[in-house]
């Protein structure tokens, strides 16, 4: 039987998209999934740090699950913004945590789980997204078969005094336009009727190489992207 994984997602649409990306990578690596933490071999929390005491909420959930398991201890991991901001200190606050995965390290999650299964005590990855690590998500692993979240940018460069996004999600990094268009076309072919283009600051979308946006000169890169996505024939397009 393959290792069964349960992921509990807290927070915004970007966290939902990150969970879908994690499911895609884990499925490709041969892992199975369960909808219940009581039957999981690995329990992952994809966390949000926008609200006050977000980390304490995660630690409370970890305690609840350990009590429910009555001594049968799964591998426990913390992903997302709390993981990126708190880093290695999570291991000291919650000794049951076996792995901590930053916001740009989701694609490397299968390797981190293998490291823990191989005997590593505390696995940590807060590194940047690799240049060869795709943002794409399998249609099979999406939570809806009608509406899809499609990340186009992550991070923010504004550093507003009240906001933790530049620290939890890093500086702005835009996805290449031709990858976005190709994903939208795959979704349309699979029967999806609506996509939400998402990111912390979507109208700052600025791909380093604007492949796939030819023919829309004189407009901002984001408005050109919207027109290119609309040209695929998808019925509804939203952005958040």
Tab-separated table of C-alpha atoms in Angstrom:
chain	number	residue	atom	x	y	z
A	1	UNK	CA	0.000	0.000	0.000
A	2	UNK	CA	1.326	3.465	-0.880
A	3	UNK	CA	1.898	6.107	1.771
A	4	UNK	CA	-1.376	7.948	2.414
A	5	UNK	CA	-1.227	11.727	2.719
A	6	UNK	CA	-3.723	14.197	4.188
A	7	UNK	CA	-3.390	17.954	3.550
A	8	UNK	CA	-5.355	20.533	5.528
A	9	UNK	CA	-5.402	23.937	3.812
A	10	UNK	CA	-5.779	27.243	5.644
A	11	UNK	CA	-5.875	30.670	4.036
A	12	UNK	CA	-6.162	32.243	0.615
A	13	UNK	CA	-6.568	31.039	-2.968
A	14	UNK	CA	-2.783	30.887	-3.359
A	15	UNK	CA	-2.674	28.317	-0.563
A	16	UNK	CA	-5.394	26.313	-2.307
A	17	UNK	CA	-3.333	26.435	-5.511
A	18	UNK	CA	-0.202	25.400	-3.596
A	19	UNK	CA	-2.074	22.424	-2.135
A	20	UNK	CA	-3.174	21.397	-5.638
A	21	UNK	CA	0.435	21.712	-6.789
A	22	UNK	CA	1.586	19.590	-3.839
A	23	UNK	CA	-1.020	16.917	-4.649
A	24	UNK	CA	0.156	16.875	-8.263
A	25	UNK	CA	3.812	16.370	-7.274
A	26	UNK	CA	2.990	13.778	-4.610
A	27	UNK	CA	0.742	11.808	-6.952
A	28	UNK	CA	3.477	11.768	-9.606
A	29	UNK	CA	5.871	10.455	-6.950
A	30	UNK	CA	3.547	7.536	-6.170
A	31	UNK	CA	1.895	8.716	-2.968
A	32	UNK	CA	-1.786	8.119	-2.204
A	33	UNK	CA	-4.270	10.383	-0.425
A	34	UNK	CA	-6.917	10.250	2.244
A	35	UNK	CA	-9.610	12.737	3.314
A	36	UNK	CA	-9.156	11.950	6.993
A	37	UNK	CA	-6.143	12.692	9.235
A	38	UNK	CA	-7.040	9.602	11.269
A	39	UNK	CA	-6.079	7.300	8.389
A	40	UNK	CA	-3.084	9.238	7.052
A	41	UNK	CA	0.561	8.213	7.213
A	42	UNK	CA	1.587	11.828	6.564
A	43	UNK	CA	-0.393	14.860	7.795
A	44	UNK	CA	0.445	18.226	6.234
A	45	UNK	CA	-0.822	21.679	7.212
A	46	UNK	CA	-0.709	24.332	4.501
A	47	UNK	CA	-0.774	27.466	6.622
A	48	UNK	CA	-1.682	31.160	6.428
A	49	UNK	CA	-0.044	33.835	8.590
A	50	UNK	CA	-2.232	36.849	7.755
A	51	UNK	CA	-4.444	36.484	10.812
A	52	UNK	CA	-3.112	36.893	14.333
A	53	UNK	CA	-1.991	33.736	16.160
A	54	UNK	CA	-1.993	31.659	12.970
A	55	UNK	CA	0.944	29.573	14.185
A	56	UNK	CA	-0.822	28.813	17.488
A	57	UNK	CA	-3.831	27.547	15.520
A	58	UNK	CA	-1.594	25.095	13.659
A	59	UNK	CA	0.013	23.854	16.879
A	60	UNK	CA	-3.465	23.341	18.382
A	61	UNK	CA	-4.537	21.285	15.345
A	62	UNK	CA	-1.392	19.154	15.595
A	63	UNK	CA	-2.222	18.384	19.234
A	64	UNK	CA	-5.808	17.495	18.361
A	65	UNK	CA	-4.758	15.060	15.660
A	66	UNK	CA	-2.160	13.388	17.863
A	67	UNK	CA	-4.796	12.836	20.549
A	68	UNK	CA	-7.210	11.422	17.961
A	69	UNK	CA	-4.558	8.992	16.768
A	70	UNK	CA	-4.189	7.550	20.279
A	71	UNK	CA	-0.436	7.087	20.118
A	72	UNK	CA	-0.166	6.048	16.468
A	73	UNK	CA	2.018	8.867	15.237
A	74	UNK	CA	1.974	10.003	11.589
A	75	UNK	CA	4.671	12.095	9.949
A	76	UNK	CA	3.642	15.730	10.454
A	77	UNK	CA	4.625	18.643	8.230
A	78	UNK	CA	3.971	22.379	8.131
A	79	UNK	CA	3.793	24.165	4.759
A	80	UNK	CA	2.900	27.667	3.623
A	81	UNK	CA	3.405	31.128	5.056
A	82	UNK	CA	3.790	30.137	8.717
A	83	UNK	CA	6.476	27.679	7.620
A	84	UNK	CA	8.291	30.359	5.601
A	85	UNK	CA	8.159	32.953	8.393
A	86	UNK	CA	8.776	30.730	11.419
A	87	UNK	CA	11.223	28.323	9.774
A	88	UNK	CA	13.303	26.122	12.038
A	89	UNK	CA	11.722	27.569	15.206
A	90	UNK	CA	8.599	25.468	14.429
A	91	UNK	CA	10.514	22.355	15.494
A	92	UNK	CA	11.093	23.892	18.939
A	93	UNK	CA	7.462	24.996	19.352
A	94	UNK	CA	6.003	21.666	18.187
A	95	UNK	CA	8.291	18.688	18.662
A	96	UNK	CA	5.898	16.432	16.760
A	97	UNK	CA	6.644	18.322	13.500
A	98	UNK	CA	8.959	16.350	11.214
A	99	UNK	CA	9.237	18.638	8.194
A	100	UNK	CA	8.861	22.335	7.360
A	101	UNK	CA	8.275	23.396	3.748
A	102	UNK	CA	8.470	27.018	2.610
A	103	UNK	CA	6.146	28.690	0.128
A	104	UNK	CA	8.551	28.295	-2.809
A	105	UNK	CA	9.589	24.721	-2.006
A	106	UNK	CA	6.293	22.918	-2.677
A	107	UNK	CA	7.644	21.046	-5.710
A	108	UNK	CA	10.319	19.457	-3.500
A	109	UNK	CA	7.806	18.125	-0.960
A	110	UNK	CA	8.040	14.463	-2.123
A	111	UNK	CA	11.814	14.499	-1.537
A	112	UNK	CA	11.380	15.979	1.947
A	113	UNK	CA	8.889	13.258	2.908
A	114	UNK	CA	11.288	10.592	1.610
A	115	UNK	CA	14.061	12.105	3.732
A	116	UNK	CA	11.911	11.812	6.866
A	117	UNK	CA	10.842	8.273	5.941
A	118	UNK	CA	14.533	7.488	5.533
A	119	UNK	CA	15.279	8.522	9.109
A	120	UNK	CA	16.054	12.252	8.955
A	121	UNK	CA	14.893	13.862	12.196
A	122	UNK	CA	13.857	17.346	11.079
A	123	UNK	CA	13.675	18.123	7.349
A	124	UNK	CA	13.633	21.815	6.382
A	125	UNK	CA	13.408	23.586	3.007
A	126	UNK	CA	12.851	27.348	2.827
A	127	UNK	CA	14.634	27.758	-0.493
A	128	UNK	CA	13.610	29.508	-3.678
A	129	UNK	CA	11.616	27.925	-6.480
A	130	UNK	CA	13.927	26.142	-8.906
A	131	UNK	CA	14.089	27.410	-12.466
A	132	UNK	CA	13.050	23.967	-13.747
A	133	UNK	CA	10.137	23.570	-11.300
A	134	UNK	CA	6.840	24.035	-13.138
A	135	UNK	CA	3.818	25.807	-11.630
A	136	UNK	CA	1.368	23.561	-13.480
A	137	UNK	CA	-1.301	21.555	-11.671
A	138	UNK	CA	-2.942	18.324	-12.835
A	139	UNK	CA	-6.668	18.617	-13.552
A	140	UNK	CA	-7.134	15.418	-11.522
A	141	UNK	CA	-5.840	17.064	-8.336
A	142	UNK	CA	-7.982	20.219	-8.514
A	143	UNK	CA	-10.723	20.579	-5.930
A	144	UNK	CA	-13.278	21.647	-8.576
A	145	UNK	CA	-13.942	20.253	-12.030
A	146	UNK	CA	-15.582	23.492	-13.216
A	147	UNK	CA	-13.490	26.363	-11.780
A	148	UNK	CA	-9.695	26.456	-11.618
A	149	UNK	CA	-7.211	28.715	-9.831
A	150	UNK	CA	-4.260	29.551	-12.100
A	151	UNK	CA	-1.318	31.319	-10.393
A	152	UNK	CA	0.309	33.959	-12.602
A	153	UNK	CA	2.572	35.753	-10.091
A	154	UNK	CA	3.739	35.269	-6.520
A	155	UNK	CA	5.193	37.654	-3.974
A	156	UNK	CA	5.152	41.447	-3.747
A	157	UNK	CA	7.711	44.264	-3.988
A	158	UNK	CA	5.775	46.965	-2.115
A	159	UNK	CA	6.803	46.255	1.513
A	160	UNK	CA	3.810	48.034	3.068
A	161	UNK	CA	4.332	48.519	6.799
A	162	UNK	CA	1.350	46.335	7.782
A	163	UNK	CA	1.979	43.444	5.360
A	164	UNK	CA	4.022	40.242	5.674
A	165	UNK	CA	3.626	39.073	2.054
A	166	UNK	CA	7.132	40.155	0.856
A	167	UNK	CA	8.582	38.082	3.711
A	168	UNK	CA	6.281	35.053	3.477
A	169	UNK	CA	6.035	34.921	-0.331
A	170	UNK	CA	9.187	36.749	-1.402
A	171	UNK	CA	9.696	39.316	-4.146
A	172	UNK	CA	7.464	39.351	-7.207
A	173	UNK	CA	8.078	36.544	-9.666
A	174	UNK	CA	5.854	36.267	-12.728
A	175	UNK	CA	5.105	33.043	-14.505
A	176	UNK	CA	5.908	32.881	-18.208
A	177	UNK	CA	2.883	33.794	-20.301
A	178	UNK	CA	3.091	30.835	-22.672
A	179	UNK	CA	2.910	28.461	-19.666
A	180	UNK	CA	-0.233	30.210	-18.401
A	181	UNK	CA	-1.906	30.113	-21.816
A	182	UNK	CA	-1.012	26.428	-22.259
A	183	UNK	CA	-2.519	25.602	-18.844
A	184	UNK	CA	-5.720	27.509	-19.621
A	185	UNK	CA	-6.022	25.683	-22.946
A	186	UNK	CA	-5.601	22.324	-21.151
A	187	UNK	CA	-8.273	23.306	-18.650
A	188	UNK	CA	-10.678	24.323	-21.420
A	189	UNK	CA	-10.079	21.014	-23.220
A	190	UNK	CA	-10.805	19.185	-19.947
A	191	UNK	CA	-14.195	20.882	-19.652
A	192	UNK	CA	-13.418	23.773	-17.304
A	193	UNK	CA	-15.629	26.822	-17.857
A	194	UNK	CA	-13.979	29.376	-15.548
A	195	UNK	CA	-10.463	30.286	-14.393
A	196	UNK	CA	-9.307	32.667	-11.685
A	197	UNK	CA	-5.903	34.232	-12.367
A	198	UNK	CA	-4.387	34.612	-8.911
A	199	UNK	CA	-1.384	36.099	-7.142
A	200	UNK	CA	-0.588	38.450	-4.278
A	201	UNK	CA	-0.506	41.395	-6.725
A	202	UNK	CA	-1.838	40.250	-10.080
A	203	UNK	CA	-1.733	43.599	-11.891
A	204	UNK	CA	2.018	43.760	-11.238
A	205	UNK	CA	2.361	40.801	-13.613
A	206	UNK	CA	5.626	41.344	-15.518
A	207	UNK	CA	7.110	38.221	-17.132
A	208	UNK	CA	10.805	38.519	-17.952
A	209	UNK	CA	10.032	36.963	-21.331
A	210	UNK	CA	6.532	37.739	-22.563
A	211	UNK	CA	6.171	34.677	-24.778
A	212	UNK	CA	2.606	34.104	-25.904
A	213	UNK	CA	1.529	37.755	-25.723
A	214	UNK	CA	2.285	38.850	-29.265
A	215	UNK	CA	-0.260	41.068	-30.978
A	216	UNK	CA	-1.275	43.128	-27.940
A	217	UNK	CA	1.319	45.892	-28.080
A	218	UNK	CA	0.601	49.171	-26.311
A	219	UNK	CA	-1.016	47.580	-23.256
A	220	UNK	CA	0.359	46.547	-19.877
A	221	UNK	CA	1.627	42.971	-19.599
A	222	UNK	CA	-1.307	42.078	-17.318
A	223	UNK	CA	-3.983	43.416	-19.673
A	224	UNK	CA	-2.219	41.700	-22.566
A	225	UNK	CA	-2.312	38.452	-20.597
A	226	UNK	CA	-6.047	38.872	-19.953
A	227	UNK	CA	-6.659	39.319	-23.669
A	228	UNK	CA	-4.522	36.293	-24.519
A	229	UNK	CA	-6.401	34.144	-21.984
A	230	UNK	CA	-9.719	35.383	-23.384
A	231	UNK	CA	-8.536	34.446	-26.881
A	232	UNK	CA	-8.482	30.767	-25.802
A	233	UNK	CA	-12.296	30.831	-25.870
A	234	UNK	CA	-12.806	30.091	-22.167
A	235	UNK	CA	-16.247	31.227	-21.011
A	236	UNK	CA	-15.367	33.121	-17.825
A	237	UNK	CA	-12.131	34.692	-16.623
A	238	UNK	CA	-11.655	36.315	-13.225
A	239	UNK	CA	-8.637	37.645	-11.369
A	240	UNK	CA	-7.976	38.105	-7.674
